[in-house]
Amino acid sequence: MTGAAAIAQEDRDELFETCKDHPRGPWCYQEAVEQRNQPELCENILKYWPKADGVHGWCYYQLAMKNKDCKLCERIRTADIKKMCRLDVCK
């Protein structure tokens, strides 16, 4: 395997590979990220599904609730989800 191929192999997102052909692709990905408790992967939702702002926000919301981490609310782009997150998590 060449160096570039090895790097491409490392960059493969196994969650995306699992969810890309799923009818609920972004939601499939969000649920997997939530199960793994890896909030940094929420950003990949918009990378793979650029119009899935709501799923992106829900991803951060769910993990903010689960981890009681108010800082995660600030990463949410959708205003109503961000507001709900702040109300529910940042008490």
Short mmCIF file of N, CA, C and O in Angstrom, two decimals:
data_model
loop_
_atom_site.label_atom_id
_atom_site.label_comp_id
_atom_site.label_asym_id
_atom_site.label_seq_id
_atom_site.Cartn_x
_atom_site.Cartn_y
_atom_site.Cartn_z
N MET A 1 0.85 -1.18 0.00
CA MET A 1 0.00 0.00 0.00
C MET A 1 0.90 1.24 0.00
O MET A 1 1.82 1.34 0.77
N THR A 2 0.58 2.19 -0.85
CA THR A 2 1.38 3.41 -0.91
C THR A 2 1.06 4.30 0.29
O THR A 2 0.08 4.09 0.98
N GLY A 3 1.90 5.30 0.50
CA GLY A 3 1.69 6.22 1.62
C GLY A 3 0.34 6.91 1.54
O GLY A 3 -0.38 7.00 2.53
N ALA A 4 -0.03 7.39 0.34
CA ALA A 4 -1.31 8.08 0.17
C ALA A 4 -2.48 7.13 0.43
O ALA A 4 -3.46 7.50 1.06
N ALA A 5 -2.37 5.90 -0.04
CA ALA A 5 -3.45 4.93 0.18
C ALA A 5 -3.57 4.60 1.66
O ALA A 5 -4.68 4.42 2.18
N ALA A 6 -2.45 4.53 2.36
CA ALA A 6 -2.47 4.25 3.79
C ALA A 6 -3.16 5.39 4.54
O ALA A 6 -3.95 5.16 5.45
N ILE A 7 -2.87 6.62 4.14
CA ILE A 7 -3.51 7.78 4.78
C ILE A 7 -5.00 7.77 4.49
O ILE A 7 -5.82 7.97 5.38
N ALA A 8 -5.38 7.49 3.24
CA ALA A 8 -6.80 7.45 2.88
C ALA A 8 -7.50 6.37 3.70
O ALA A 8 -8.63 6.54 4.15
N GLN A 9 -6.85 5.26 3.91
CA GLN A 9 -7.42 4.16 4.70
C GLN A 9 -7.67 4.62 6.14
O GLN A 9 -8.72 4.33 6.70
N GLU A 10 -6.73 5.35 6.71
CA GLU A 10 -6.89 5.84 8.08
C GLU A 10 -8.01 6.87 8.19
O GLU A 10 -8.64 6.98 9.21
N ASP A 11 -8.23 7.62 7.12
CA ASP A 11 -9.24 8.67 7.13
C ASP A 11 -10.66 8.13 6.95
O ASP A 11 -11.61 8.86 7.13
N ARG A 12 -10.81 6.87 6.60
CA ARG A 12 -12.13 6.31 6.40
C ARG A 12 -12.92 6.34 7.69
O ARG A 12 -12.43 5.98 8.74
N ASP A 13 -14.13 6.81 7.58
CA ASP A 13 -15.01 6.93 8.74
C ASP A 13 -15.94 5.71 8.72
O ASP A 13 -16.85 5.63 7.90
N GLU A 14 -15.70 4.79 9.63
CA GLU A 14 -16.50 3.56 9.65
C GLU A 14 -17.97 3.82 9.94
O GLU A 14 -18.84 3.10 9.44
N LEU A 15 -18.27 4.84 10.72
CA LEU A 15 -19.68 5.17 10.98
C LEU A 15 -20.36 5.63 9.70
O LEU A 15 -21.49 5.26 9.41
N PHE A 16 -19.65 6.46 8.91
CA PHE A 16 -20.20 6.92 7.64
C PHE A 16 -20.37 5.75 6.69
O PHE A 16 -21.39 5.64 6.00
N GLU A 17 -19.41 4.86 6.65
CA GLU A 17 -19.51 3.68 5.79
C GLU A 17 -20.77 2.87 6.13
O GLU A 17 -21.45 2.37 5.26
N THR A 18 -21.08 2.78 7.41
CA THR A 18 -22.26 2.04 7.86
C THR A 18 -23.54 2.79 7.52
O THR A 18 -24.54 2.17 7.14
N CYS A 19 -23.53 4.11 7.62
CA CYS A 19 -24.76 4.90 7.52
C CYS A 19 -25.01 5.54 6.16
O CYS A 19 -26.13 5.98 5.90
N LYS A 20 -24.01 5.61 5.30
CA LYS A 20 -24.15 6.40 4.06
C LYS A 20 -25.30 5.96 3.17
O LYS A 20 -25.94 6.78 2.53
N ASP A 21 -25.60 4.66 3.11
CA ASP A 21 -26.68 4.17 2.25
C ASP A 21 -27.97 3.91 3.02
O ASP A 21 -28.95 3.43 2.46
N HIS A 22 -27.95 4.24 4.29
CA HIS A 22 -29.12 4.04 5.14
C HIS A 22 -30.17 5.10 4.80
O HIS A 22 -29.84 6.26 4.57
N PRO A 23 -31.47 4.73 4.76
CA PRO A 23 -32.51 5.72 4.44
C PRO A 23 -32.53 6.91 5.42
O PRO A 23 -32.93 8.00 5.06
N ARG A 24 -32.10 6.68 6.65
CA ARG A 24 -32.03 7.73 7.67
C ARG A 24 -30.57 8.06 7.94
O ARG A 24 -30.16 8.21 9.08
N GLY A 25 -29.77 8.20 6.89
CA GLY A 25 -28.33 8.37 6.99
C GLY A 25 -27.83 9.27 8.10
O GLY A 25 -27.09 8.82 8.99
N PRO A 26 -28.21 10.56 8.12
CA PRO A 26 -27.70 11.45 9.17
C PRO A 26 -28.13 11.00 10.57
O PRO A 26 -27.36 11.11 11.52
N TRP A 27 -29.35 10.50 10.69
CA TRP A 27 -29.83 10.04 12.00
C TRP A 27 -29.10 8.78 12.43
O TRP A 27 -28.77 8.62 13.61
N CYS A 28 -28.84 7.91 11.49
CA CYS A 28 -28.06 6.70 11.77
C CYS A 28 -26.69 7.09 12.33
O CYS A 28 -26.24 6.56 13.35
N TYR A 29 -26.08 8.08 11.69
CA TYR A 29 -24.76 8.56 12.12
C TYR A 29 -24.84 9.19 13.50
O TYR A 29 -24.04 8.90 14.39
N GLN A 30 -25.86 10.04 13.71
CA GLN A 30 -26.03 10.72 15.01
C GLN A 30 -26.19 9.70 16.13
O GLN A 30 -25.59 9.83 17.19
N GLU A 31 -26.99 8.69 15.89
CA GLU A 31 -27.23 7.67 16.93
C GLU A 31 -25.94 6.91 17.26
O GLU A 31 -25.68 6.62 18.43
N ALA A 32 -25.15 6.64 16.24
CA ALA A 32 -23.88 5.94 16.47
C ALA A 32 -22.90 6.81 17.24
O ALA A 32 -22.21 6.34 18.15
N VAL A 33 -22.87 8.11 16.92
CA VAL A 33 -22.00 9.06 17.63
C VAL A 33 -22.43 9.15 19.09
O VAL A 33 -21.60 9.14 20.00
N GLU A 34 -23.72 9.20 19.31
CA GLU A 34 -24.25 9.28 20.69
C GLU A 34 -23.87 8.02 21.47
O GLU A 34 -23.45 8.10 22.63
N GLN A 35 -24.01 6.86 20.85
CA GLN A 35 -23.64 5.61 21.53
C GLN A 35 -22.17 5.59 21.90
O GLN A 35 -21.80 5.12 22.96
N ARG A 36 -21.33 6.13 21.01
CA ARG A 36 -19.89 6.16 21.27
C ARG A 36 -19.50 7.29 22.22
O ARG A 36 -18.36 7.34 22.68
N ASN A 37 -20.40 8.23 22.43
CA ASN A 37 -20.14 9.38 23.28
C ASN A 37 -18.91 10.16 22.79
O ASN A 37 -18.01 10.48 23.55
N GLN A 38 -18.90 10.47 21.47
CA GLN A 38 -17.79 11.19 20.85
C GLN A 38 -18.32 12.46 20.18
O GLN A 38 -18.54 12.50 18.97
N PRO A 39 -18.54 13.53 20.96
CA PRO A 39 -19.15 14.75 20.41
C PRO A 39 -18.40 15.35 19.22
O PRO A 39 -19.01 15.96 18.34
N GLU A 40 -17.08 15.16 19.17
CA GLU A 40 -16.32 15.74 18.06
C GLU A 40 -16.78 15.18 16.71
O GLU A 40 -16.62 15.83 15.67
N LEU A 41 -17.39 14.01 16.70
CA LEU A 41 -17.87 13.42 15.46
C LEU A 41 -19.18 14.05 14.97
O LEU A 41 -19.56 13.86 13.81
N CYS A 42 -19.85 14.82 15.82
CA CYS A 42 -21.08 15.50 15.38
C CYS A 42 -20.80 16.40 14.18
O CYS A 42 -21.65 16.55 13.30
N GLU A 43 -19.62 17.00 14.11
CA GLU A 43 -19.28 17.88 12.99
C GLU A 43 -19.33 17.15 11.66
O GLU A 43 -19.61 17.74 10.63
N ASN A 44 -19.05 15.86 11.67
CA ASN A 44 -19.06 15.09 10.42
C ASN A 44 -20.44 15.01 9.80
O ASN A 44 -20.56 14.78 8.60
N ILE A 45 -21.48 15.20 10.58
CA ILE A 45 -22.84 15.15 10.04
C ILE A 45 -22.98 16.20 8.95
O ILE A 45 -23.49 15.92 7.86
N LEU A 46 -22.52 17.42 9.20
CA LEU A 46 -22.62 18.48 8.19
C LEU A 46 -21.62 18.27 7.05
O LEU A 46 -21.86 18.71 5.94
N LYS A 47 -20.53 17.60 7.34
CA LYS A 47 -19.54 17.29 6.30
C LYS A 47 -20.16 16.33 5.27
O LYS A 47 -20.03 16.52 4.08
N TYR A 48 -20.86 15.32 5.77
CA TYR A 48 -21.44 14.30 4.89
C TYR A 48 -22.83 14.65 4.38
O TYR A 48 -23.21 14.26 3.29
N TRP A 49 -23.62 15.35 5.21
CA TRP A 49 -24.98 15.75 4.85
C TRP A 49 -25.11 17.24 5.13
O TRP A 49 -25.61 17.64 6.20
N PRO A 50 -24.67 18.10 4.21
CA PRO A 50 -24.60 19.55 4.46
C PRO A 50 -25.91 20.23 4.88
O PRO A 50 -25.89 21.27 5.51
N LYS A 51 -27.03 19.64 4.56
CA LYS A 51 -28.32 20.26 4.91
C LYS A 51 -28.91 19.72 6.20
O LYS A 51 -30.03 20.05 6.56
N ALA A 52 -28.17 18.90 6.92
CA ALA A 52 -28.70 18.24 8.13
C ALA A 52 -28.38 19.04 9.40
O ALA A 52 -27.94 18.48 10.40
N ASP A 53 -28.64 20.36 9.36
CA ASP A 53 -28.38 21.21 10.53
C ASP A 53 -29.10 20.72 11.79
O ASP A 53 -28.54 20.76 12.88
N GLY A 54 -30.35 20.29 11.62
CA GLY A 54 -31.12 19.84 12.77
C GLY A 54 -30.52 18.59 13.41
O GLY A 54 -30.46 18.48 14.63
N VAL A 55 -30.07 17.67 12.58
CA VAL A 55 -29.46 16.44 13.10
C VAL A 55 -28.14 16.78 13.79
O VAL A 55 -27.83 16.24 14.86
N HIS A 56 -27.38 17.69 13.19
CA HIS A 56 -26.12 18.16 13.78
C HIS A 56 -26.38 18.74 15.17
O HIS A 56 -25.71 18.40 16.14
N GLY A 57 -27.38 19.61 15.27
CA GLY A 57 -27.72 20.22 16.56
C GLY A 57 -28.20 19.19 17.57
O GLY A 57 -27.82 19.23 18.74
N TRP A 58 -29.02 18.26 17.10
CA TRP A 58 -29.54 17.22 17.99
C TRP A 58 -28.41 16.35 18.52
O TRP A 58 -28.42 15.92 19.67
N CYS A 59 -27.42 16.11 17.68
CA CYS A 59 -26.26 15.31 18.07
C CYS A 59 -25.58 15.96 19.28
O CYS A 59 -25.35 15.31 20.30
N TYR A 60 -25.29 17.25 19.16
CA TYR A 60 -24.66 17.96 20.27
C TYR A 60 -25.59 18.06 21.48
O TYR A 60 -25.15 17.93 22.62
N TYR A 61 -26.88 18.29 21.22
CA TYR A 61 -27.84 18.40 22.33
C TYR A 61 -27.86 17.12 23.16
O TYR A 61 -27.77 17.15 24.38
N GLN A 62 -28.00 15.99 22.48
CA GLN A 62 -28.08 14.71 23.17
C GLN A 62 -26.82 14.46 24.01
O GLN A 62 -26.91 14.00 25.15
N LEU A 63 -25.66 14.76 23.45
CA LEU A 63 -24.41 14.52 24.18
C LEU A 63 -24.21 15.54 25.30
O LEU A 63 -23.66 15.21 26.35
N ALA A 64 -24.69 16.76 25.10
CA ALA A 64 -24.63 17.76 26.17
C ALA A 64 -25.48 17.30 27.36
O ALA A 64 -25.05 17.39 28.51
N MET A 65 -26.66 16.78 27.05
CA MET A 65 -27.54 16.27 28.11
C MET A 65 -26.90 15.07 28.80
O MET A 65 -26.85 15.02 30.03
N LYS A 66 -26.41 14.15 28.03
CA LYS A 66 -25.83 12.91 28.56
C LYS A 66 -24.64 13.19 29.47
O LYS A 66 -24.49 12.59 30.52
N ASN A 67 -23.80 14.15 29.05
CA ASN A 67 -22.57 14.45 29.78
C ASN A 67 -22.68 15.67 30.70
O ASN A 67 -21.70 16.05 31.33
N LYS A 68 -23.88 16.29 30.71
CA LYS A 68 -24.08 17.51 31.49
C LYS A 68 -22.97 18.52 31.19
O LYS A 68 -22.35 19.09 32.08
N ASP A 69 -22.74 18.74 29.87
CA ASP A 69 -21.65 19.60 29.39
C ASP A 69 -22.22 20.78 28.61
O ASP A 69 -22.51 20.69 27.41
N CYS A 70 -22.37 21.89 29.29
CA CYS A 70 -22.94 23.11 28.71
C CYS A 70 -22.12 23.61 27.51
O CYS A 70 -22.68 24.18 26.57
N LYS A 71 -20.83 23.38 27.50
CA LYS A 71 -19.97 23.86 26.41
C LYS A 71 -20.39 23.28 25.05
O LYS A 71 -20.22 23.93 24.03
N LEU A 72 -20.95 22.09 25.06
CA LEU A 72 -21.37 21.47 23.79
C LEU A 72 -22.53 22.23 23.15
O LEU A 72 -22.68 22.24 21.93
N CYS A 73 -23.33 22.91 23.95
CA CYS A 73 -24.46 23.69 23.41
C CYS A 73 -23.97 24.79 22.47
O CYS A 73 -24.66 25.14 21.51
N GLU A 74 -22.79 25.32 22.74
CA GLU A 74 -22.27 26.43 21.93
C GLU A 74 -21.92 26.00 20.51
O GLU A 74 -21.82 26.82 19.61
N ARG A 75 -21.75 24.73 20.27
CA ARG A 75 -21.40 24.23 18.94
C ARG A 75 -22.62 24.07 18.04
O ARG A 75 -22.50 23.84 16.85
N ILE A 76 -23.81 24.20 18.62
CA ILE A 76 -25.06 24.01 17.87
C ILE A 76 -25.33 25.25 17.02
O ILE A 76 -25.28 26.37 17.50
N ARG A 77 -25.64 25.03 15.74
CA ARG A 77 -25.89 26.15 14.81
C ARG A 77 -27.36 26.51 14.72
O ARG A 77 -27.70 27.65 14.41
N THR A 78 -28.24 25.56 14.95
CA THR A 78 -29.69 25.80 14.84
C THR A 78 -30.17 26.49 16.12
O THR A 78 -30.05 25.93 17.20
N ALA A 79 -30.70 27.71 15.97
CA ALA A 79 -31.02 28.57 17.11
C ALA A 79 -31.96 27.93 18.13
O ALA A 79 -31.71 28.01 19.34
N ASP A 80 -33.03 27.28 17.66
CA ASP A 80 -34.00 26.73 18.63
C ASP A 80 -33.41 25.55 19.40
O ASP A 80 -33.69 25.40 20.59
N ILE A 81 -32.58 24.76 18.75
CA ILE A 81 -31.96 23.63 19.45
C ILE A 81 -30.91 24.15 20.44
O ILE A 81 -30.80 23.66 21.56
N LYS A 82 -30.17 25.19 20.02
CA LYS A 82 -29.17 25.79 20.92
C LYS A 82 -29.85 26.35 22.16
O LYS A 82 -29.40 26.15 23.29
N LYS A 83 -30.98 27.05 21.97
CA LYS A 83 -31.72 27.62 23.09
C LYS A 83 -32.21 26.53 24.04
O LYS A 83 -32.06 26.63 25.25
N MET A 84 -32.79 25.47 23.45
CA MET A 84 -33.27 24.35 24.26
C MET A 84 -32.13 23.70 25.04
O MET A 84 -32.27 23.38 26.21
N CYS A 85 -30.99 23.55 24.39
CA CYS A 85 -29.81 22.96 25.03
C CYS A 85 -29.38 23.80 26.22
O CYS A 85 -29.16 23.27 27.32
N ARG A 86 -29.30 25.11 26.02
CA ARG A 86 -28.89 26.00 27.12
C ARG A 86 -29.86 25.91 28.29
O ARG A 86 -29.45 25.90 29.44
N LEU A 87 -31.15 25.87 27.98
CA LEU A 87 -32.16 25.80 29.04
C LEU A 87 -32.09 24.47 29.79
O LEU A 87 -32.24 24.43 31.01
N ASP A 88 -31.87 23.39 29.06
CA ASP A 88 -31.89 22.07 29.67
C ASP A 88 -30.58 21.66 30.32
O ASP A 88 -30.57 20.89 31.28
N VAL A 89 -29.46 22.17 29.81
CA VAL A 89 -28.14 21.72 30.29
C VAL A 89 -27.41 22.75 31.13
O VAL A 89 -26.74 22.40 32.09
N CYS A 90 -27.55 24.01 30.78
CA CYS A 90 -26.74 25.07 31.43
C CYS A 90 -27.50 25.71 32.58
O CYS A 90 -27.61 26.93 32.67
N LYS A 91 -28.03 24.93 33.46
CA LYS A 91 -28.84 25.45 34.59
C LYS A 91 -27.95 25.98 35.67
O LYS A 91 -26.91 25.49 35.95
#
